[in-house]
Amino acid sequence: MKRLLITCCLILTFGLTALQAKGNGKTNFVKVENGKFYRGNSPYYYIGTNFWYGPILGSLGQGGDRNRLNKELDFLKSIGIDNLRVLVGSDGKRGVTTKVEPTLQEAPGIYNDTILDGLDYFMKCLADRNMVAVLYLNNSWEWSGGYGFYLEHAGEGVAPRPNEDGYPAFMNFVAKYASCEKAHQLFYDYVRFIIGRTNRYTGKKYVDDPAIMSWQIGNEPRAFSQEAKRPFAAWIKEAAALIRSLDHNHLISIGSEGSWGCENDMNLFEEISADKNIDYLNAHLWPYNWSWARSRHLKTDLTRSCENTKKYIDNHLVVAEKLKKPLVLEEFGFPRDGFSYSKESTTSVRDDFYRYVFSLIKEDSKTGGYFVGCNFWGWGGFAEPTHDQWQVGDDYTGDPAQEAQGLNSVFASDTTTLEVIKTIVNDINKR
């Protein structure tokens, strides 16, 4: 009888442990509790990066390089970076200037299995290293298809190309997306397909994979007009509800730039962030793109860039505190010294800007605030850029195909920037 009781106790203990391991928020899934991230039982603050091309590197076809992928991930892990923001895949035809390729979704519902294989392999590599990914599913910009791709297949005509027709023409076109139900349904079919997959390397369903931190609706989703703000908010709510219905384990985020991506309407930002299915807030920040820093006066304009950065983040922290949700600055970048594209150029002004952004996270965390992490843009690692404008066959850098290659990338050879990163990672890990 005694042996039977011991056996029963062991079975009960094992069962409770397995139940805890499967759910209840005390697993390796990243969760939100009381406005903070937790991984297992521990608070999770992080310095991460954008690594949008990871699944392409993981593939065995065009653009694939598994040796480089593993080398990049090992290097990132060695400097304390375990959080990567990643594009699931690009959309549309190949051979389009300024668009990432190879594409994953060549036409609605027609998938490039080579890239799916790369995504599976990439996620396995993250799991092996106890790293996590924020996977974004859409894009408002042309460089990976997104809005324009879905509108074209919804019968709205051919999307203008910003490099040929200018950004005003492009933005006027993609403003149709917020109210285009057919485009939404095409996107939702894609969402169901991706979230419903099983990883061929691990045998694990994506919904059960702790290596995914968050599903993200898109990269910088915008209304693109005052008139589109109401349908835009409705679409964000609908998309978040769909993702939640498919996956109860993972966090959901928007991918918003913040007020800049909400037509400078903080009320709209608060509205979409308050949705019950949105677990944490996002903001992006680009001093050069937003005219806080001039290309020939980067050092002179650093003070103004930092002042505006603090104001921007503080404004979003007000919303985060009101909603009791964490805030992540998941994109921010600064040009190399002299506005150079060369990886041989110095990065002293960028280093100072990074140092300042990191200090805001460090100081806010000391007081139990809601500013809990960031992903700098973007990781160029061991890439050797060949052309100022990306061409098929060139290495992938942190700069997508429509941007100057090397300008905003952090390379493995950028030793001064890496020291800034390692210093803040060590400080955060001492918490």
Phi, psi and omega in degrees: 000318180300316179297322179296319179295318179297317179299317180296320179296319180296319179296318180296316179298316179298319181295318179293321178297317180295322179295318177298320182294336183272333184203211175064013173079354182253047180239189176279358171295138174285128181236165174247126175224126177053041175077014180230156171277142172229141172237109193068230180264000189254140172302144184237102170253146184208153165249116181237188179218169172266129184222058193301333188267007183309310180296330177292315177301327182284352183277170179254007181252209180305128179087349182285143178199085184292331176297314179295318181304310181296323177295318179296313183294320177298320180293313179301316179299323183293335179259010172092011179264119182234009184233117184239133175261125198224139172280126177299314179177156180267168187238146169105192183284156174275170175080017179259121181302139179074012176243140179297137171212159006287152181274155177271311182255097187286330173206162182307121179080359179253110190248144176275103186295337178299319179285324175299319176298319178295322177296315179299315181295318179301314181294324175298316180299321177296313181300320180299334184253007182059038176256164181228159181233143164261115186257114179262141194257347185214178178203134176279346185260166190285341192291345174229015178099266172056230183315306184299321179300311183292323178294318179300317182280352173268003176090019183267008179098184183271129180291132174298149176261122184303325181290341180252319187253351181092154181291326177303316179296318179297313183292325175297323180289310185286351172297342178290339188299320186304328184246012182264098184298322181295319177298320179299316183294324176297319177295317181297325176299319178296315180301314180299320181294311184293309183293333181276002186282164172241133181291123185288341181269327182256343185071011183260135174295145179301324181293345181253011187261111179293349177289348171269121175277316188206142163272134181241132185302318180187173173269113177053051175298134182226160171280323180072003173196158177297321184293334185270000186297319182292310177296330176298312179299321179294321179294317178302316180298316181293317180295318179297320179295321178297313181300317180297324180293335181269336188211113180262357184269329191256156174290158176233134178225169186267316187092016185288150171285349188098213183299327180299327179268004179242035181057036181056035181245100181293333176294322177293318178300316179295319181299311183289330180284336182282348183306141185297336181268356177265120189270333180207165186261149176239151169215150174238159185206123185224089184304319180289311181300331183263012174067025172276336179228137179261148187302325182266001184223040184301316181291316179299323185270005182297318181300314178297320179300316181291320179298314180292326177298314181296318179298317182296313180294317180301320179299323180280333175291331175300316179292318180300316180294321179297319182272350183059045178232146180294156175241132176239128171273090193267000170212128165202144182212163178209138184294159174291161181306140178070012184055039182275150174264348187284135178288352177277348183285160180279169185222036188295319181289317175303316180303316180295322179292314177303314182302321181292313179301314180299324181295329179293321177295315182299313182292321180293324181293331179298329182259011179073029182284187188257000179273100196245354182183171179204159172229107180288156179247129340222175185277119175258339172054238185263015179296149174239092182301138183255321182231154175298321176256126183301137175232155179305130182101341177287156173298149172277135175244185176291342181270120179296178191297336183272357185247158178299125185288118178106340187299312183251008183277146170255117182263160178296343179269357180277073190298323182290321177295319180297325178294321176299316181295313182297325179297313181290324177300317178296320179297316181294321181292343178281351182299000000 
